[in-house]
């Protein structure tokens, strides 16, 4: 199967070994994990195995596979033609030298990661994708897709508005309709109103399970570690949506029991941190590992891989495909990505999350060279501090060279929270 | 320490074998209560019974003991430069640190002094004596070193290059310090505080007075000792 997908088997083996080791160190050493996490461990252990097999089998049945790098790509439209949407690999520094042959060094890790995985032929999802969807969010992605086009079989670029006025909503609607037409063309299937409504229901259920998990993390002692909750949010992008929803709800059932018994994975009263900022794609566990290694617990992720990606459900009422697509537009148009200006609603969300999940402080995570989030970090920090929410800004990348410096900052921040 | 009194202090390089150095230091301190800080704090804690605090909290506590009215600390150490504010009650508040490279740290000064073949003390003194400065454009330690070599090759005066280096690092430190809300009184800690030229430039840049303790390089150690006393 791997050869058929065109993977570089040696490099892929090396990647899996690295991933397996890192996974063991990061996740399996945690104390008292919920039993429900076994499902996510299994998915991760098979993320380059059974899940790929499922996808390849589905392709043979004629289903189409769509790969994406962004939460602005509407999964509902893909599901409506019985397609599969997967998040593509971009969470590690892999084949950095090859990526830097095509991109300036001062490009963010996420973009370099996507290039590295693609160039070195180790991401089976990119290989399996019938179409890769790029989106003009930040300048880095927008311009790099021009180069990325030559590396994949079929790149489709979705344009994006930058403001939140009515004209921008119209623009997004236009882009989603154009995307829907392209999805119909590729799959050879027409989007029907019932199928689209069902797809909305499927994705709403998946997001609903994530909302439930998020709400349960308000408990003290924390019933699940931030690392495990992040993992669930990461698996969200790879797994079959219905199975994922079931497994997440089962995890939530178990967590509810734990809360009822006052059980947790950290001591009651452990410092509570909200992470805010750039997305953390698999296997980017660097900052959460440092935070939880210092005995503070992460109680939420204000991030694309987290609540920014899952916030808001889509209204499924409507008689026509156009009406349902309008509802989808309304839902996605609310995403408070830092590429938008102004983006004050994001600050409101951070404050709201900090309060709902009883965070003692916020750590703002910025990827080096991610201008939108790094620039927004300054005003966010100022506003949070003015609201008496202690805030620490960490700007970093995927490399491990600054781990000790970050550890010092994070531990000092926790000392500050303890008073 | 005995109460508030420092009984003895010792400064030594951690070298490439920090545990061996620690073993030697520990031999003279049987049964002492220990608090570890700095980059090797967790390594030390794996071998000796101790508490661990970050150097940020440690220097904040030390500064408060050295200067009870202290609200801001500028700490120029070997690996990091920090600007720290503390509340009126003496609690750690905001802090900012240099990026992951050595720009703006004591290490930068050391490398540059070596590039000009100055001793540490002479480096600051000569820089202070210069009437004009060669402007350095790079803040990267590696690039700045080659820039210094180019200036030397061009025949620039050593003390003028030295002043340029001090200006470059102090502007880096000043932008860091201005990122936190500074309030008087300000204590200058870390080995960098011993550099008279740096002190002068930072005071001029902030238009405020910096308080210089005796032995600024052990302010964090003092904070640790006091922390051990309290807990």
CSV table of N, CA and C in Angstrom, one decimal, chain A residues 315-404:
chain,number,residue,atom,x,y,z
A,315,UNK,N,-26.4,26.1,11.5
A,315,UNK,CA,-27.9,25.9,11.5
A,315,UNK,C,-28.2,25.0,10.3
A,316,UNK,N,-29.0,23.9,10.6
A,316,UNK,CA,-29.3,23.0,9.6
A,316,UNK,C,-30.7,23.2,9.0
A,317,UNK,N,-31.3,24.3,9.3
A,317,UNK,CA,-32.7,24.5,8.7
A,317,UNK,C,-32.5,25.3,7.4
A,318,UNK,N,-33.3,24.8,6.4
A,318,UNK,CA,-33.3,25.4,5.1
A,318,UNK,C,-33.8,24.4,4.1
A,319,UNK,N,-34.4,25.0,3.1
A,319,UNK,CA,-35.1,24.1,2.1
A,319,UNK,C,-34.3,23.8,0.9
A,320,UNK,N,-33.2,24.6,0.7
A,320,UNK,CA,-32.4,24.5,-0.5
A,320,UNK,C,-31.0,24.3,-0.2
A,321,UNK,N,-30.2,23.8,-1.1
A,321,UNK,CA,-28.7,23.7,-1.0
A,321,UNK,C,-28.2,25.1,-0.7
A,322,UNK,N,-28.7,26.1,-1.5
A,322,UNK,CA,-28.2,27.5,-1.3
A,322,UNK,C,-28.4,28.0,0.1
A,323,UNK,N,-29.6,27.7,0.6
A,323,UNK,CA,-29.8,28.2,2.0
A,323,UNK,C,-28.9,27.5,3.0
A,324,UNK,N,-28.7,26.2,2.8
A,324,UNK,CA,-27.8,25.5,3.7
A,324,UNK,C,-26.3,26.0,3.6
A,325,UNK,N,-25.9,26.3,2.3
A,325,UNK,CA,-24.6,26.9,2.1
A,325,UNK,C,-24.5,28.2,2.8
A,326,UNK,N,-25.6,29.0,2.7
A,326,UNK,CA,-25.6,30.3,3.4
A,326,UNK,C,-25.3,30.1,4.9
A,327,UNK,N,-26.0,29.1,5.5
A,327,UNK,CA,-25.8,28.8,6.9
A,327,UNK,C,-24.4,28.4,7.2
A,328,UNK,N,-23.8,27.6,6.3
A,328,UNK,CA,-22.4,27.2,6.5
A,328,UNK,C,-21.5,28.5,6.4
A,329,UNK,N,-21.8,29.4,5.5
A,329,UNK,CA,-21.0,30.6,5.4
A,329,UNK,C,-21.1,31.4,6.7
A,330,UNK,N,-22.3,31.5,7.2
A,330,UNK,CA,-22.5,32.3,8.5
A,330,UNK,C,-21.7,31.7,9.6
A,331,UNK,N,-21.6,30.4,9.7
A,331,UNK,CA,-20.9,29.7,10.8
A,331,UNK,C,-19.4,29.9,10.6
A,332,UNK,N,-18.9,29.7,9.4
A,332,UNK,CA,-17.4,29.9,9.2
A,332,UNK,C,-17.0,31.3,9.3
A,333,UNK,N,-17.9,32.2,8.9
A,333,UNK,CA,-17.5,33.6,8.9
A,333,UNK,C,-17.3,34.1,10.3
A,334,UNK,N,-17.7,33.4,11.3
A,334,UNK,CA,-17.5,33.8,12.7
A,334,UNK,C,-16.1,33.5,13.2
A,335,UNK,N,-15.4,32.6,12.4
A,335,UNK,CA,-14.0,32.2,12.9
A,335,UNK,C,-13.1,33.4,13.1
A,336,UNK,N,-12.6,33.5,14.3
A,336,UNK,CA,-11.8,34.7,14.7
A,336,UNK,C,-10.3,34.5,14.4
A,337,UNK,N,-10.0,34.1,13.2
A,337,UNK,CA,-8.6,34.0,12.8
A,337,UNK,C,-7.9,35.3,12.8
A,338,UNK,N,-6.6,35.4,13.1
A,338,UNK,CA,-5.9,36.6,13.2
A,338,UNK,C,-5.6,37.2,11.8
A,339,UNK,N,-5.9,36.5,10.7
A,339,UNK,CA,-5.8,37.1,9.4
A,339,UNK,C,-6.8,38.2,9.2
A,340,UNK,N,-7.9,38.2,10.0
A,340,UNK,CA,-8.9,39.2,9.8
A,340,UNK,C,-8.5,40.5,10.6
A,341,UNK,N,-9.0,41.6,10.0
A,341,UNK,CA,-8.8,42.9,10.7
A,341,UNK,C,-10.1,43.7,10.6
A,342,UNK,N,-10.5,44.4,11.7
A,342,UNK,CA,-10.0,44.1,13.1
A,342,UNK,C,-10.5,42.7,13.6
A,343,UNK,N,-9.9,42.3,14.6
A,343,UNK,CA,-10.2,40.9,15.1
A,343,UNK,C,-10.5,40.9,16.6
A,344,UNK,N,-11.2,42.0,17.0
A,344,UNK,CA,-11.4,42.2,18.5
A,344,UNK,C,-12.2,41.0,19.1
A,345,UNK,N,-13.0,40.4,18.3
A,345,UNK,CA,-13.9,39.3,18.9
A,345,UNK,C,-13.0,38.2,19.5
A,346,UNK,N,-11.8,38.0,18.9
A,346,UNK,CA,-10.9,37.0,19.4
A,346,UNK,C,-10.6,37.3,20.9
A,347,UNK,N,-10.3,38.5,21.2
A,347,UNK,CA,-9.9,38.9,22.5
A,347,UNK,C,-11.1,38.6,23.5
A,348,UNK,N,-12.3,38.9,23.0
A,348,UNK,CA,-13.5,38.5,23.8
A,348,UNK,C,-13.6,37.0,24.1
A,349,UNK,N,-13.2,36.3,23.1
A,349,UNK,CA,-13.3,34.8,23.2
A,349,UNK,C,-12.2,34.3,24.2
A,350,UNK,N,-11.0,34.9,24.2
A,350,UNK,CA,-10.0,34.5,25.1
A,350,UNK,C,-10.4,34.8,26.5
A,351,UNK,N,-11.0,36.0,26.8
A,351,UNK,CA,-11.4,36.3,28.1
A,351,UNK,C,-12.5,35.4,28.6
A,352,UNK,N,-13.5,35.2,27.6
A,352,UNK,CA,-14.6,34.3,28.0
A,352,UNK,C,-14.1,32.9,28.3
A,353,UNK,N,-13.1,32.4,27.5
A,353,UNK,CA,-12.6,31.0,27.8
A,353,UNK,C,-11.9,31.0,29.1
A,354,UNK,N,-11.0,32.0,29.4
A,354,UNK,CA,-10.3,32.1,30.6
A,354,UNK,C,-11.2,32.0,31.8
A,355,UNK,N,-12.3,32.7,31.7
A,355,UNK,CA,-13.3,32.8,32.8
A,355,UNK,C,-14.0,31.4,32.9
A,356,UNK,N,-14.6,30.9,31.8
A,356,UNK,CA,-15.4,29.7,31.8
A,356,UNK,C,-14.5,28.5,32.3
A,357,UNK,N,-13.3,28.4,31.9
A,357,UNK,CA,-12.5,27.3,32.3
A,357,UNK,C,-11.6,27.5,33.5
A,358,UNK,N,-11.9,28.7,34.2
A,358,UNK,CA,-11.2,29.1,35.4
A,358,UNK,C,-9.7,29.0,35.3
A,359,UNK,N,-9.2,29.6,34.2
A,359,UNK,CA,-7.8,29.7,34.0
A,359,UNK,C,-7.2,30.8,34.9
A,360,UNK,N,-6.0,30.5,35.4
A,360,UNK,CA,-5.3,31.5,36.3
A,360,UNK,C,-4.5,32.4,35.4
A,361,UNK,N,-4.1,31.9,34.2
A,361,UNK,CA,-3.3,32.8,33.3
A,361,UNK,C,-3.4,32.2,31.9
A,362,UNK,N,-2.9,33.1,30.9
A,362,UNK,CA,-3.0,32.7,29.5
A,362,UNK,C,-1.5,32.7,29.0
A,363,UNK,N,-1.2,31.6,28.3
A,363,UNK,CA,0.1,31.6,27.6
A,363,UNK,C,-0.2,31.8,26.1
A,364,UNK,N,0.3,32.8,25.5
A,364,UNK,CA,0.1,33.1,24.1
A,364,UNK,C,1.2,32.4,23.3
A,365,UNK,N,0.8,31.6,22.4
A,365,UNK,CA,1.7,30.8,21.6
A,365,UNK,C,1.8,31.4,20.2
A,366,UNK,N,2.9,31.9,19.9
A,366,UNK,CA,3.1,32.4,18.5
A,366,UNK,C,4.1,31.7,17.8
A,367,UNK,N,3.8,31.3,16.6
A,367,UNK,CA,4.9,30.6,15.8
A,367,UNK,C,5.8,31.7,15.2
A,368,UNK,N,7.0,31.6,15.3
A,368,UNK,CA,8.0,32.5,14.7
A,368,UNK,C,7.6,32.8,13.3
A,369,UNK,N,7.6,34.0,12.9
A,369,UNK,CA,7.3,34.4,11.5
A,369,UNK,C,5.8,34.3,11.1
A,370,UNK,N,5.0,34.1,12.1
A,370,UNK,CA,3.5,34.1,11.8
A,370,UNK,C,3.1,35.5,12.1
A,371,UNK,N,3.2,36.4,11.2
A,371,UNK,CA,2.9,37.9,11.4
A,371,UNK,C,1.5,38.1,12.1
A,372,UNK,N,0.4,37.5,11.5
A,372,UNK,CA,-0.9,37.8,12.1
A,372,UNK,C,-1.0,37.5,13.6
A,373,UNK,N,-0.6,36.4,14.1
A,373,UNK,CA,-0.7,36.1,15.5
A,373,UNK,C,0.4,36.8,16.3
A,374,UNK,N,1.6,36.9,15.8
A,374,UNK,CA,2.6,37.5,16.6
A,374,UNK,C,2.3,39.0,16.8
A,375,UNK,N,1.8,39.6,15.7
A,375,UNK,CA,1.4,41.1,15.9
A,375,UNK,C,0.2,41.2,16.8
A,376,UNK,N,-0.7,40.3,16.7
A,376,UNK,CA,-1.9,40.4,17.5
A,376,UNK,C,-1.6,40.2,19.0
A,377,UNK,N,-0.5,39.4,19.2
A,377,UNK,CA,-0.1,39.0,20.6
A,377,UNK,C,0.1,40.2,21.5
A,378,UNK,N,0.7,41.3,21.0
A,378,UNK,CA,1.0,42.4,21.8
A,378,UNK,C,-0.3,43.1,22.4
A,379,UNK,N,-1.2,43.5,21.6
A,379,UNK,CA,-2.5,44.0,22.1
A,379,UNK,C,-3.3,43.0,23.0
A,380,UNK,N,-3.2,41.8,22.6
A,380,UNK,CA,-3.9,40.7,23.4
A,380,UNK,C,-3.3,40.7,24.8
A,381,UNK,N,-2.0,40.6,24.9
A,381,UNK,CA,-1.4,40.6,26.2
A,381,UNK,C,-1.7,41.8,27.0
A,382,UNK,N,-1.7,43.0,26.4
A,382,UNK,CA,-1.9,44.2,27.1
A,382,UNK,C,-3.4,44.2,27.7
A,383,UNK,N,-4.3,43.8,26.8
A,383,UNK,CA,-5.7,43.8,27.2
A,383,UNK,C,-6.0,42.8,28.3
A,384,UNK,N,-5.4,41.6,28.2
A,384,UNK,CA,-5.6,40.6,29.2
A,384,UNK,C,-5.0,41.0,30.6
A,385,UNK,N,-3.8,41.6,30.5
A,385,UNK,CA,-3.2,42.0,31.8
A,385,UNK,C,-4.0,43.1,32.4
A,386,UNK,N,-4.6,44.0,31.6
A,386,UNK,CA,-5.4,45.1,32.1
A,386,UNK,C,-6.7,44.5,32.7
A,387,UNK,N,-7.1,43.3,32.3
A,387,UNK,CA,-8.3,42.6,32.8
A,387,UNK,C,-7.9,41.7,34.0
A,388,UNK,N,-6.6,41.9,34.5
A,388,UNK,CA,-6.1,41.1,35.6
A,388,UNK,C,-6.0,39.6,35.2
A,389,UNK,N,-5.7,39.3,34.0
A,389,UNK,CA,-5.5,37.9,33.6
A,389,UNK,C,-4.0,37.9,33.2
A,390,UNK,N,-3.1,37.3,34.1
A,390,UNK,CA,-1.7,37.2,33.8
A,390,UNK,C,-1.4,36.5,32.5
A,391,UNK,N,-0.6,37.1,31.7
A,391,UNK,CA,-0.3,36.6,30.3
A,391,UNK,C,1.2,36.5,30.0
A,392,UNK,N,1.5,35.4,29.4
A,392,UNK,CA,2.9,35.2,29.0
A,392,UNK,C,2.9,34.9,27.5
A,393,UNK,N,3.8,35.6,26.8
A,393,UNK,CA,3.9,35.4,25.4
A,393,UNK,C,5.1,34.5,25.1
A,394,UNK,N,4.9,33.5,24.3
A,394,UNK,CA,6.0,32.6,23.9
A,394,UNK,C,6.0,32.6,22.4
A,395,UNK,N,7.1,33.0,21.8
A,395,UNK,CA,7.3,32.9,20.3
A,395,UNK,C,8.3,31.8,20.1
A,396,UNK,N,7.9,30.8,19.3
A,396,UNK,CA,8.9,29.7,19.1
A,396,UNK,C,8.6,29.0,17.7
A,397,UNK,N,9.3,28.0,17.5
A,397,UNK,CA,9.1,27.2,16.3
A,397,UNK,C,9.1,25.7,16.6
A,398,UNK,N,9.3,24.9,15.6
A,398,UNK,CA,9.3,23.4,15.9
A,398,UNK,C,10.6,22.9,16.4
A,399,UNK,N,11.7,23.7,16.4
A,399,UNK,CA,13.0,23.1,16.8
A,399,UNK,C,13.0,23.0,18.3
A,400,UNK,N,13.9,22.2,18.8
A,400,UNK,CA,14.0,21.9,20.2
A,400,UNK,C,15.1,22.7,20.9
A,401,UNK,N,15.7,23.6,20.2
A,401,UNK,CA,16.9,24.3,20.8
A,401,UNK,C,16.5,25.3,21.9
A,402,UNK,N,15.3,25.7,21.9
A,402,UNK,CA,14.9,26.7,22.9
A,402,UNK,C,14.1,26.2,24.0
A,403,UNK,N,14.1,24.8,24.1
A,403,UNK,CA,13.2,24.2,25.2
A,403,UNK,C,13.5,24.7,26.6
A,404,UNK,N,14.8,24.8,26.9
A,404,UNK,CA,15.2,25.2,28.3
A,404,UNK,C,14.8,26.7,28.5
